[in-house]
Amino acid sequence: MQTRLKAPDPRALAAPSSYDSDAHTIEAVVATDTPIERYGVKEILVMSDDAADLGRADGGRMAFLLNHNPDRPIGTVVKVTMKKGQLIALLRFADTDEGRKAEGQVARGELSQFSIGFSVRDWSQRHSSSGTDSVRAVDWELYEVSLVSIPADKAAVVRSLKGTGSMDLEDDSHTNANPTVPPVDNTAPQTRAERSRVRDITNIGRRGGMPQQAIDDAIEEGTPVETFRAAALDALAARTQPLVPRAVDYSVSIGRDEGDIRLRDMSQELMRRMAGESAPRSASSQRYFDIPLVELAAEVIGHRGRIGHSAAERERILKRAFHATSDFPAMFETATNGRMAERYTAAQPTYRTLCRRRDLSDFRPAPHYRPGDLPALAKLAEGGEITFGTFSESREYLMVAPYAKGLGFTRQMLVNDDYGAIDDLLNSYGERVIAFEERLFWTLVLSAAKAGPTLQSTNRPIFNTTDGTLPATAGGVNETMISAARSAMRKQKSLDGLFVQSEPKFIVVGPDQELAADRLLASIVPNEVSKANPFAGTLTKVVTPEIPDNSWYLFADPTKVPTFIYSLLEGYIAPRLTLHSPFETQGVKAKIEHDVGFAAVDFRGAYRNPGLA
């Protein structure tokens, strides 16, 4: 969609008595439905409430510019109204150097012409027997209003305003009754061909993500469609790359329409608000900075006109957005899921420290092969035959299970724009999921009267004296008992008799043994070598209230010798929220789904001591 400028109209002048020096405002006719001739075609901007989208002016958020330069704002557009084929704007000058200077020029009558910047969404076409066609902008959106110093050029039907920031926009100049126009072939076929070229170049450029400046230049310079298409493809290939790292391999979609971009930018801005005002802002989503949720909803559903200040009006728009088959529910889900994923992945529960992670592609049991399950190498004699070994079968399996729970976003949260409350709800539920996972893990570890789960490969629980993972005599957290546990772990062998290099890395205790663990690991410089602490700096302390007694554990690095594995379903790195029902009396209902599983796969990477009673 091409952004356009409507040049000063003979009627687009400030009313003689409309300037208010006390309020620093002026009322002006900024656009009319006067036809403009371009390439032998009369273009008409339809002036009606049905055709014009004036929503960007609501709430005083539209800029009042000087000569359509976005880098030179001189005030704000207070309101715009449509009346008898005229667009009338109430404009307030800013209390800045540029604003005061422009206000003085208007007050003295030095500047009195106005223009608008707009984009056309839909045209209607009419043919005449005289060969002069006309097109009407029947759906257009207002972007800005400008005070202009350059009057309509009688000798130019189309011209570019250079030197106005990064913009190079068309000046749809009005003409008098007898304009001097360069010779133009007004035959209908040529006119239609030119319109087709402009339309094709605009569509190719937008779909290919080309800058508006490049599109405008190609149109003005008469660039053939195929030449522009080739340039757009080259530019697209040069910059195409994945936008967000993914845990799984998705098919890549090159094209992105305005709806996709809007969904992404709105979601990013909502995530930022939930994280708090101190969170960094994304440059791509700056157009949505500080816009209330109800106004985002209004833009998505195409709401036109002002949004009332009453709670009932805001609730009505939110209901439409949540009920409509629009992008708004998906945007809300994307933002809340993104924020929940941030909270979830930042957490540090003990199971992530003590377990290895392996994601599964589905809900079926998946076999796990341990170090030592692979056959050992055998010496190959000269000219000898390679012999083939077999796997040492461990028979341990991994599996994920689905879990779900419902929750709700209240009417108050949504109508009041209470992002803090929404984030608190997501944070609380994220913490609840983490606590739930922690309980699943420790329920497995402490099962069978704290002997742990039974391995299918040994038909014994993980912690037992036969496999050297439990001492014959219990003891406290001291050098002697820790040394014995470390020795037992280092002597562990694989199924085919090789040492697995199991070295303790973590000491895990409950709250009752935390002080003893601190003393064991303290780095104190002794006055005699024999009194040095051999375990200072060798183990990492892990404390969990899930251990209810004086027992303590040693765990090896799970990336080397895993005892437990936790699994998520591939593609889901965090709990996911799905809107379960549209906006109702009590708000919006949603469901939280999460797929996770824990499994014991080996005994060689862990050791348990019951501790002293």
Coordinates of C-alpha atoms in Angstrom, one line a residue:
M1 CA 0.0 0.0 0.0
Q2 CA 1.6 3.2 -1.1
T3 CA 1.8 6.2 1.2
R4 CA 0.8 9.4 -0.5
L5 CA 0.6 13.1 0.1
K6 CA -2.3 15.2 -0.9
A7 CA -1.0 18.6 -2.0
P8 CA -2.5 21.9 -0.8
D9 CA -6.0 22.3 -2.0
P10 CA -7.4 25.8 -2.8
R11 CA -10.0 25.0 -0.1
A12 CA -7.5 23.5 2.3
L13 CA -6.9 26.8 4.1
A14 CA -7.2 27.9 7.7
A15 CA -10.5 29.6 8.5
P16 CA -9.8 33.3 9.1
S17 CA -11.1 33.3 12.6
S18 CA -10.2 29.8 13.7
Y19 CA -6.8 30.5 15.2
D20 CA -7.0 30.5 19.1
S21 CA -3.9 32.1 20.6
D22 CA -4.8 31.1 24.1
A23 CA -5.3 27.4 23.3
H24 CA -2.6 27.5 20.6
T25 CA -4.9 25.7 18.2
I26 CA -6.3 26.3 14.7
E27 CA -9.1 24.7 12.8
A28 CA -8.5 24.0 9.1
V29 CA -9.9 22.2 6.1
V30 CA -7.0 19.9 5.4
A31 CA -8.4 17.8 2.4
T32 CA -11.3 17.8 0.0
D33 CA -12.7 15.6 -2.7
T34 CA -11.4 17.7 -5.6
P35 CA -10.3 15.4 -8.4
I36 CA -6.5 15.2 -9.2
E37 CA -5.3 14.2 -12.7
R38 CA -2.5 11.7 -12.8
Y39 CA -1.2 9.8 -15.9
G40 CA -4.4 10.9 -17.6
V41 CA -6.6 9.5 -14.9
K42 CA -8.6 11.5 -12.4
E43 CA -8.1 10.4 -8.8
I44 CA -10.7 11.3 -6.2
L45 CA -10.3 10.9 -2.5
V46 CA -13.8 10.0 -1.3
M47 CA -14.7 12.1 1.7
S48 CA -17.1 10.1 3.8
D49 CA -17.0 8.3 7.2
D50 CA -17.4 5.0 5.4
A51 CA -14.4 5.5 3.2
A52 CA -12.0 7.3 5.6
D53 CA -10.3 5.5 8.5
L54 CA -9.4 8.3 10.9
G55 CA -8.6 6.0 13.9
R56 CA -5.0 7.0 14.2
A57 CA -6.1 10.5 15.2
D58 CA -8.0 9.2 18.3
G59 CA -6.6 10.4 21.6
G60 CA -4.3 13.0 20.1
R61 CA -1.8 10.5 18.9
M62 CA -1.4 11.7 15.3
A63 CA 1.4 14.0 14.4
F64 CA 1.0 17.5 13.0
L65 CA 4.1 18.0 10.8
L66 CA 5.8 20.7 8.8
N67 CA 6.0 19.9 5.1
H68 CA 5.3 16.2 5.7
N69 CA 8.7 15.8 7.4
P70 CA 8.5 13.2 10.2
D71 CA 11.6 14.7 11.8
R72 CA 9.9 18.1 12.2
P73 CA 6.7 17.7 14.3
I74 CA 5.2 21.0 15.2
G75 CA 2.2 19.7 17.2
T76 CA -0.6 17.2 17.4
V77 CA -3.9 16.6 15.7
V78 CA -6.5 17.0 18.4
K79 CA -9.4 15.7 16.3
V80 CA -10.6 15.3 12.7
T81 CA -14.1 15.3 11.4
M82 CA -15.8 14.8 8.0
K83 CA -18.3 17.4 6.9
K84 CA -19.8 18.1 3.4
G85 CA -16.9 16.6 1.4
Q86 CA -14.3 18.3 3.5
L87 CA -11.8 16.8 6.1
I88 CA -11.6 19.3 9.0
A89 CA -8.9 19.1 11.6
L90 CA -8.4 20.8 14.9
L91 CA -4.6 21.3 15.3
R92 CA -2.6 22.2 18.4
F93 CA 0.9 23.7 18.1
A94 CA 3.6 22.2 20.3
D95 CA 5.5 24.3 22.9
T96 CA 8.8 23.7 21.1
D97 CA 11.0 26.0 19.0
E98 CA 9.6 24.5 15.8
G99 CA 6.0 24.6 17.1
R100 CA 6.2 28.2 18.3
K101 CA 7.8 29.3 15.0
A102 CA 5.1 27.6 12.9
E103 CA 2.4 29.1 15.1
G104 CA 3.7 32.6 14.6
Q105 CA 3.8 32.2 10.8
V106 CA 0.2 31.0 10.8
A107 CA -0.9 33.8 13.1
R108 CA 0.7 36.3 10.8
G109 CA -0.8 34.8 7.7
E110 CA 2.6 33.7 6.3
L111 CA 1.5 30.1 6.1
S112 CA -2.1 29.1 5.5
Q113 CA -2.1 25.9 3.5
F114 CA -2.5 22.3 4.7
S115 CA -2.0 18.8 3.3
I116 CA -2.4 15.2 4.5
G117 CA -0.4 12.0 4.3
F118 CA -2.6 8.9 3.7
S119 CA -2.6 5.4 2.2
V120 CA -5.2 3.8 0.0
R121 CA -6.5 0.3 0.7
D122 CA -9.0 0.0 -2.1
W123 CA -9.9 1.8 -5.3
S124 CA -13.0 1.8 -7.5
Q125 CA -12.6 2.4 -11.3
R126 CA -14.8 4.2 -13.8
H127 CA -14.5 4.4 -17.6
S128 CA -15.8 7.3 -19.6
S129 CA -16.5 7.6 -23.4
S130 CA -14.1 10.5 -23.6
G131 CA -11.2 8.2 -22.8
T132 CA -10.4 9.9 -19.4
D133 CA -10.9 7.3 -16.7
S134 CA -11.3 8.0 -13.0
V135 CA -10.5 6.1 -9.9
R136 CA -11.9 6.7 -6.4
A137 CA -10.2 5.9 -3.2
V138 CA -13.1 4.2 -1.4
D139 CA -11.1 2.9 1.5
W140 CA -8.2 5.0 2.8
E141 CA -6.4 5.7 6.1
L142 CA -5.2 9.0 7.4
Y143 CA -1.6 9.0 8.7
E144 CA -0.7 12.7 9.3
V145 CA -1.6 16.3 8.7
S146 CA 1.0 18.9 7.6
L147 CA 1.3 22.7 7.4
V148 CA 2.9 23.2 4.0
S149 CA 4.9 26.1 2.5
I150 CA 5.0 24.8 -1.1
P151 CA 1.8 25.6 -3.0
A152 CA 0.4 23.5 -5.8
D153 CA 2.7 23.6 -8.9
K154 CA 0.5 24.4 -11.9
A155 CA 3.0 22.9 -14.3
A156 CA 3.4 19.6 -12.6
V157 CA 0.9 16.8 -12.4
V158 CA 3.2 14.5 -10.3
R159 CA 6.3 15.4 -8.5
S160 CA 8.6 14.1 -5.6
L161 CA 9.4 16.1 -2.5
K162 CA 13.1 15.5 -2.0
G163 CA 15.0 16.3 1.1
T164 CA 12.3 15.6 3.6
G165 CA 14.0 13.1 5.9
S166 CA 14.1 9.6 4.5
M167 CA 10.7 10.0 2.8
D168 CA 10.2 10.5 -0.9
L169 CA 6.4 10.7 -1.2
E170 CA 4.2 11.7 -4.1
D171 CA 2.7 15.2 -4.1
D172 CA -0.8 14.9 -5.6
S173 CA -0.8 18.5 -6.7
H174 CA -4.1 20.3 -7.4
T175 CA -4.3 22.4 -10.5
N176 CA -6.4 25.4 -11.6
A177 CA -9.1 25.3 -14.3
N178 CA -6.5 25.6 -17.1
P179 CA -3.4 23.8 -16.1
T180 CA -0.3 23.5 -18.2
V181 CA 0.3 19.7 -18.5
P182 CA 3.1 17.9 -20.3
P183 CA 1.8 15.9 -23.2
V184 CA 0.3 12.6 -22.1
D185 CA -1.1 9.8 -24.2
N186 CA -4.5 9.4 -22.6
T187 CA -5.6 6.3 -24.5
A188 CA -7.3 3.8 -22.2
P189 CA -5.0 0.8 -22.9
Q190 CA -1.8 2.7 -22.0
T191 CA -3.4 4.1 -18.9
R192 CA -4.5 0.7 -17.8
A193 CA -1.0 -0.7 -18.5
E194 CA 0.6 2.0 -16.4
R195 CA -1.8 1.4 -13.5
S196 CA -1.1 -2.3 -13.8
R197 CA 2.7 -1.6 -13.7
V198 CA 2.3 0.5 -10.6
R199 CA 0.1 -2.1 -8.9
D200 CA 2.4 -5.0 -9.7
I201 CA 5.5 -3.1 -8.5
T202 CA 3.8 -2.1 -5.3
N203 CA 2.6 -5.7 -4.6
I204 CA 6.0 -7.2 -5.4
G205 CA 7.8 -4.7 -3.3
R206 CA 5.6 -5.1 -0.2
R207 CA 5.6 -8.9 -0.3
G208 CA 9.4 -8.9 -0.8
G209 CA 9.9 -6.5 2.1
M210 CA 11.4 -3.8 -0.1
P211 CA 11.8 -0.3 1.4
Q212 CA 9.0 2.1 0.4
Q213 CA 11.6 4.4 -1.0
A214 CA 12.7 1.7 -3.5
I215 CA 9.1 1.1 -4.5
D216 CA 8.5 4.8 -5.1
D217 CA 11.7 5.2 -7.1
A218 CA 10.9 2.3 -9.3
I219 CA 7.4 3.7 -10.0
E220 CA 8.7 7.2 -10.8
E221 CA 11.6 6.0 -13.0
G222 CA 9.4 3.8 -15.1
T223 CA 11.2 0.5 -14.1
P224 CA 9.7 -2.5 -15.9
V225 CA 7.9 -5.0 -13.6
E226 CA 10.3 -7.9 -14.5
T227 CA 13.4 -5.8 -13.8
F228 CA 11.9 -4.8 -10.4
R229 CA 10.9 -8.4 -9.6
A230 CA 14.5 -9.6 -10.2
A231 CA 15.8 -6.9 -7.9
A232 CA 13.3 -7.7 -5.2
L233 CA 14.3 -11.4 -5.3
D234 CA 18.0 -10.6 -5.1
A235 CA 17.4 -8.3 -2.1
L236 CA 15.2 -10.9 -0.4
A237 CA 17.8 -13.7 -0.9
A238 CA 20.5 -11.5 0.5
R239 CA 18.7 -10.8 3.8
T240 CA 16.6 -13.9 4.4
Q241 CA 17.5 -15.7 7.6
P242 CA 15.6 -17.3 10.5
L243 CA 14.1 -14.7 12.8
V244 CA 14.1 -16.7 16.0
P245 CA 16.3 -19.7 16.9
R246 CA 14.1 -22.9 17.2
A247 CA 14.6 -26.0 19.2
V248 CA 13.3 -28.1 16.2
D249 CA 13.6 -27.7 12.5
Y250 CA 10.5 -26.0 11.0
S251 CA 9.9 -25.4 7.3
V252 CA 10.9 -21.9 6.3
S253 CA 8.3 -19.5 4.9
I254 CA 9.9 -16.6 3.0
G255 CA 7.0 -14.3 2.5
R256 CA 5.5 -12.3 5.4
D257 CA 2.4 -10.2 5.0
E258 CA 1.3 -7.2 7.1
G259 CA -0.8 -9.4 9.4
D260 CA 2.2 -11.6 10.3
I261 CA 4.4 -8.5 11.0
R262 CA 1.6 -6.9 13.1
L263 CA 1.1 -10.1 15.1
R264 CA 4.9 -10.3 15.8
D265 CA 5.3 -6.7 16.8
M266 CA 2.2 -6.6 19.0
S267 CA 3.2 -9.8 20.7
Q268 CA 6.7 -8.4 21.4
E269 CA 5.3 -5.2 22.9
L270 CA 2.8 -7.0 25.1
M271 CA 5.7 -9.3 26.4
R272 CA 7.7 -6.1 27.2
R273 CA 4.9 -4.6 29.2
M274 CA 4.4 -7.8 31.2
A275 CA 8.1 -7.8 32.0
G276 CA 7.9 -4.2 33.3
E277 CA 8.7 -0.8 32.1
S278 CA 12.5 -1.4 32.7
A279 CA 12.5 -4.1 30.0
P280 CA 14.2 -3.1 26.7
R281 CA 12.1 -2.0 23.9
S282 CA 12.2 -3.5 20.4
A283 CA 12.7 -1.1 17.5
S284 CA 10.4 -3.2 15.3
S285 CA 7.5 -2.8 17.7
Q286 CA 7.9 0.9 18.4
R287 CA 4.7 1.8 16.6
Y288 CA 2.8 0.0 19.4
F289 CA 4.6 1.5 22.4
D290 CA 2.2 2.5 25.2
I291 CA -0.9 1.9 23.1
P292 CA -3.6 0.4 25.4
L293 CA -4.6 -3.2 24.9
V294 CA -8.1 -2.2 23.8
E295 CA -6.7 0.0 21.0
L296 CA -4.5 -2.9 19.8
A297 CA -7.7 -5.0 19.8
A298 CA -9.5 -2.3 17.8
E299 CA -6.8 -2.2 15.2
V300 CA -6.8 -5.9 14.7
I301 CA -10.6 -6.2 14.2
G302 CA -10.6 -3.1 12.0
H303 CA -12.7 -0.9 14.4
R304 CA -13.2 2.6 13.1
G305 CA -14.0 5.7 15.0
R306 CA -13.3 6.9 18.5
I307 CA -13.0 4.5 21.4
G308 CA -15.0 5.7 24.3
H309 CA -13.5 6.1 27.8
S310 CA -16.2 4.0 29.5
A311 CA -15.3 0.5 30.7
A312 CA -18.4 -0.8 28.9
E313 CA -17.0 0.4 25.5
R314 CA -13.6 -1.0 26.1
E315 CA -15.1 -4.3 27.2
R316 CA -17.3 -4.4 24.0
I317 CA -14.3 -4.0 21.8
L318 CA -12.3 -6.7 23.7
K319 CA -15.3 -9.1 23.4
R320 CA -15.3 -8.6 19.6
A321 CA -11.6 -9.1 19.4
F322 CA -11.6 -12.4 21.4
H323 CA -14.7 -13.7 19.6
A324 CA -13.7 -12.7 16.1
T325 CA -11.8 -14.9 13.7
S326 CA -8.9 -12.4 13.8
D327 CA -5.3 -12.4 14.9
F328 CA -6.0 -11.0 18.3
P329 CA -6.4 -14.3 20.2
A330 CA -3.3 -15.6 18.5
M331 CA -1.4 -12.4 19.4
F332 CA -2.5 -12.7 23.0
E333 CA -1.5 -16.3 23.2
T334 CA 1.9 -15.6 21.6
A335 CA 2.6 -12.8 24.1
T336 CA 1.6 -14.8 27.2
N337 CA 3.4 -18.0 26.0
G338 CA 6.5 -16.0 25.3
R339 CA 6.5 -14.4 28.7
M340 CA 5.7 -17.8 30.4
A341 CA 8.6 -19.4 28.5
E342 CA 11.0 -16.7 29.7
R343 CA 10.0 -17.3 33.3
Y344 CA 10.1 -21.1 32.9
T345 CA 13.5 -21.3 31.2
A346 CA 15.1 -18.9 33.7
A347 CA 14.2 -21.0 36.7
Q348 CA 16.8 -23.2 38.3
P349 CA 15.1 -26.2 40.0
T350 CA 17.3 -29.0 41.3
Y351 CA 16.2 -31.6 38.7
R352 CA 17.7 -29.5 35.9
T353 CA 21.1 -29.6 37.7
L354 CA 20.9 -33.4 38.5
C355 CA 19.3 -34.8 35.4
R356 CA 20.2 -34.9 31.7
R357 CA 17.6 -33.7 29.3
R358 CA 16.5 -35.7 26.3
D359 CA 13.4 -34.6 24.4
L360 CA 11.1 -37.1 22.7
S361 CA 9.2 -36.9 19.4
D362 CA 6.0 -38.4 20.7
F363 CA 4.3 -40.1 23.7
R364 CA 5.6 -43.6 23.0
P365 CA 8.3 -45.2 25.3
A366 CA 11.8 -44.6 23.9
P367 CA 14.7 -46.9 24.7
H368 CA 17.8 -45.4 26.4
Y369 CA 21.3 -46.8 25.8
R370 CA 23.9 -46.1 28.5
P371 CA 27.7 -45.8 28.3
G372 CA 28.9 -49.4 28.1
D373 CA 25.9 -50.6 26.1
L374 CA 28.0 -50.3 22.9
P375 CA 30.3 -53.2 22.1
A376 CA 34.0 -52.7 23.0
L377 CA 36.7 -52.6 20.3
A378 CA 38.6 -55.8 19.5
K379 CA 42.2 -56.1 18.2
L380 CA 42.3 -56.7 14.4
A381 CA 45.0 -59.2 13.3
E382 CA 46.8 -58.8 10.0
G383 CA 44.3 -60.0 7.4
G384 CA 41.9 -60.7 10.1
E385 CA 38.2 -60.5 9.9
I386 CA 36.2 -57.8 11.7
T387 CA 33.9 -59.3 14.3
F388 CA 30.6 -57.7 15.2
G389 CA 29.5 -57.2 18.7
T390 CA 26.0 -56.6 20.2
F391 CA 24.5 -54.0 22.4
S392 CA 24.6 -54.7 26.2
E393 CA 20.8 -54.3 26.6
S394 CA 19.9 -52.0 29.5
R395 CA 16.1 -52.1 28.9
E396 CA 15.5 -48.6 30.4
Y397 CA 12.8 -46.5 28.7
L398 CA 11.9 -42.8 28.6
M399 CA 8.4 -41.4 28.3
V400 CA 6.6 -38.1 28.6
A401 CA 3.1 -37.7 29.9
P402 CA 0.6 -34.8 29.2
Y403 CA -0.6 -32.6 32.1
A404 CA -3.1 -29.7 31.9
K405 CA -5.0 -27.2 34.1
G406 CA -7.3 -24.3 33.5
L407 CA -6.9 -20.7 34.6
G408 CA -8.6 -17.4 33.8
F409 CA -7.7 -13.8 32.9
T410 CA -10.4 -11.6 34.7
R411 CA -12.3 -8.8 33.1
Q412 CA -10.5 -6.3 35.4
M413 CA -7.1 -7.4 34.1
L414 CA -8.0 -6.9 30.5
V415 CA -10.3 -3.8 30.7
N416 CA -7.9 -2.0 33.1
D417 CA -4.8 -2.8 31.0
D418 CA -3.3 -4.5 34.1
Y419 CA -0.2 -6.1 32.6
G420 CA 1.4 -6.5 36.0
A421 CA -1.5 -8.6 37.2
I422 CA -1.3 -10.7 34.0
D423 CA 2.4 -11.2 34.5
D424 CA 2.0 -12.1 38.1
L425 CA -0.6 -14.7 37.1
L426 CA 1.8 -16.2 34.5
N427 CA 4.7 -16.1 37.0
S428 CA 2.7 -17.8 39.7
Y429 CA 1.6 -20.5 37.3
G430 CA 5.1 -20.9 35.9
E431 CA 6.4 -21.3 39.5
R432 CA 3.6 -23.8 40.1
V433 CA 4.7 -25.9 37.1
I434 CA 8.3 -25.8 38.2
A435 CA 7.2 -26.9 41.7
F436 CA 5.1 -29.7 40.2
E437 CA 8.1 -30.9 38.1
E438 CA 10.3 -30.8 41.2
R439 CA 7.8 -32.9 43.1
L440 CA 7.6 -35.4 40.2
F441 CA 11.4 -35.8 40.2
W442 CA 11.9 -36.2 43.9
T443 CA 8.9 -38.5 44.3
L444 CA 10.8 -40.8 41.8
V445 CA 14.1 -40.4 43.7
L446 CA 12.5 -41.1 47.1
S447 CA 10.2 -43.9 45.9
A448 CA 10.4 -47.4 47.4
A449 CA 11.1 -46.2 50.9
K450 CA 13.8 -43.9 49.6
A451 CA 15.7 -46.8 47.8
G452 CA 14.6 -45.2 44.5
P453 CA 13.0 -46.7 41.4
T454 CA 13.8 -50.2 40.3
L455 CA 15.9 -50.5 37.1
Q456 CA 14.7 -53.1 34.6
S457 CA 18.3 -54.0 33.7
T458 CA 19.2 -55.0 37.3
N459 CA 15.8 -55.6 38.8
R460 CA 17.1 -53.7 41.8
P461 CA 16.4 -50.2 43.1
I462 CA 19.0 -47.5 42.3
F463 CA 20.3 -47.2 45.9
N464 CA 21.4 -50.6 47.2
T465 CA 24.5 -52.2 48.8
T466 CA 25.0 -54.7 46.0
D467 CA 25.6 -52.1 43.3
G468 CA 27.7 -49.9 45.7
T469 CA 25.3 -47.0 45.8
L470 CA 24.4 -47.3 49.5
P471 CA 26.7 -47.9 52.4
A472 CA 26.4 -50.8 54.8
T473 CA 26.6 -48.3 57.7
A474 CA 24.9 -44.9 57.6
G475 CA 26.9 -41.8 58.5
G476 CA 26.8 -38.0 58.5
V477 CA 28.2 -35.4 56.2
N478 CA 31.9 -35.7 57.0
E479 CA 35.2 -36.4 55.3
T480 CA 35.2 -40.1 56.1
M481 CA 31.8 -40.8 54.7
I482 CA 32.2 -38.6 51.7
S483 CA 35.5 -40.2 50.9
A484 CA 34.0 -43.7 51.0
A485 CA 31.1 -42.5 48.8
R486 CA 33.5 -41.0 46.3
S487 CA 35.6 -44.2 46.2
A488 CA 32.5 -46.3 45.6
M489 CA 31.4 -44.1 42.6
R490 CA 34.9 -44.1 41.0
K491 CA 34.9 -48.0 41.1
Q492 CA 31.7 -48.3 39.1
K493 CA 31.9 -50.3 35.8
S494 CA 29.8 -50.5 32.7
L495 CA 27.9 -53.6 31.7
D496 CA 30.9 -54.9 29.8
G497 CA 33.3 -54.4 32.7
L498 CA 34.9 -51.0 31.8
F499 CA 35.2 -48.2 34.4
V500 CA 32.7 -45.5 33.6
Q501 CA 34.7 -42.6 35.2
S502 CA 31.9 -41.7 37.6
E503 CA 33.1 -38.8 39.6
P504 CA 30.9 -37.0 42.1
K505 CA 30.2 -33.3 41.3
F506 CA 27.2 -32.4 43.5
I507 CA 26.4 -33.1 47.1
V508 CA 22.6 -32.9 47.7
V509 CA 21.2 -32.3 51.1
G510 CA 18.0 -31.3 52.8
P511 CA 17.7 -28.2 55.0
D512 CA 18.7 -30.1 58.1
Q513 CA 22.1 -31.0 56.7
E514 CA 22.9 -27.7 54.9
L515 CA 25.2 -26.4 57.7
A516 CA 27.1 -29.7 57.7
A517 CA 27.6 -29.4 53.9
D518 CA 28.8 -25.8 54.3
R519 CA 31.4 -26.8 56.8
L520 CA 32.5 -29.7 54.6
L521 CA 33.0 -27.5 51.6
A522 CA 34.4 -24.4 53.5
S523 CA 37.7 -23.1 52.2
I524 CA 39.7 -22.4 55.4
V525 CA 43.5 -22.0 55.3
P526 CA 44.9 -24.4 58.0
N527 CA 48.1 -24.0 60.0
E528 CA 49.0 -27.6 59.2
V529 CA 48.9 -29.4 55.8
S530 CA 47.3 -32.4 57.5
K531 CA 44.3 -30.3 58.5
A532 CA 43.5 -29.0 55.0
N533 CA 40.0 -29.6 53.8
P534 CA 40.3 -32.1 50.8
F535 CA 36.8 -31.3 49.6
A536 CA 36.9 -27.5 49.5
G537 CA 36.0 -26.5 46.0
T538 CA 35.5 -30.0 44.7
L539 CA 31.8 -30.4 45.1
T540 CA 28.8 -28.1 44.4
K541 CA 26.2 -27.9 47.2
V542 CA 22.5 -28.5 46.2
V543 CA 19.8 -28.0 48.8
T544 CA 16.2 -29.0 48.4
P545 CA 13.3 -29.1 51.0
E546 CA 12.1 -32.3 49.2
I547 CA 14.6 -34.3 51.3
P548 CA 12.8 -34.5 54.6
D549 CA 15.5 -36.1 56.8
N550 CA 19.3 -36.2 57.3
S551 CA 20.0 -38.3 54.3
W552 CA 22.4 -36.9 51.7
Y553 CA 23.4 -37.8 48.1
L554 CA 26.3 -37.5 45.7
F555 CA 25.6 -37.1 42.0
A556 CA 28.0 -37.2 39.0
D557 CA 27.8 -34.7 36.2
P558 CA 24.6 -35.8 34.3
T559 CA 26.1 -35.0 30.9
K560 CA 28.7 -37.7 31.5
V561 CA 27.1 -40.3 33.7
P562 CA 23.4 -39.6 34.0
T563 CA 21.3 -41.4 36.6
F564 CA 18.0 -39.6 35.8
I565 CA 16.7 -38.1 32.6
Y566 CA 13.9 -35.6 32.2
S567 CA 12.1 -35.3 28.8
L568 CA 9.9 -32.7 27.1
L569 CA 7.9 -33.1 24.0
E570 CA 10.0 -31.9 21.0
G571 CA 9.1 -28.4 20.0
Y572 CA 7.7 -27.4 23.4
I573 CA 10.3 -25.9 25.5
A574 CA 7.9 -24.6 28.2
P575 CA 4.3 -24.9 29.3
R576 CA 1.9 -23.5 26.7
L577 CA -1.2 -21.5 27.1
T578 CA -4.3 -21.9 24.9
L579 CA -7.4 -19.7 25.1
H580 CA -10.2 -22.1 26.0
S581 CA -13.2 -19.8 25.6
P582 CA -13.9 -16.3 24.2
F583 CA -14.4 -13.2 26.4
E584 CA -17.2 -13.9 28.8
T585 CA -18.7 -12.3 31.9
Q586 CA -15.8 -13.3 34.1
G587 CA -13.1 -12.7 31.5
V588 CA -11.2 -15.1 29.3
K589 CA -10.6 -18.8 30.2
A590 CA -7.5 -20.5 29.2
K591 CA -5.8 -23.9 29.7
I592 CA -2.1 -24.6 30.5
E593 CA -0.7 -27.7 28.9
H594 CA 2.7 -29.3 29.6
D595 CA 4.3 -32.6 28.6
V596 CA 7.1 -33.8 30.8
G597 CA 8.5 -37.1 32.1
F598 CA 11.2 -38.4 34.4
A599 CA 13.0 -41.7 34.3
A600 CA 15.8 -43.5 36.1
V601 CA 18.3 -45.0 33.6
D602 CA 21.4 -46.0 35.6
F603 CA 22.8 -46.4 39.1
R604 CA 26.4 -45.6 38.5
G605 CA 26.1 -41.8 38.7
A606 CA 24.5 -41.5 42.1
Y607 CA 25.1 -42.5 45.8
R608 CA 22.8 -42.2 48.8
N609 CA 23.7 -42.2 52.5
P610 CA 20.7 -42.4 54.9
G611 CA 22.6 -40.1 57.4
L612 CA 22.5 -40.2 61.1
A613 CA 19.1 -40.1 62.9

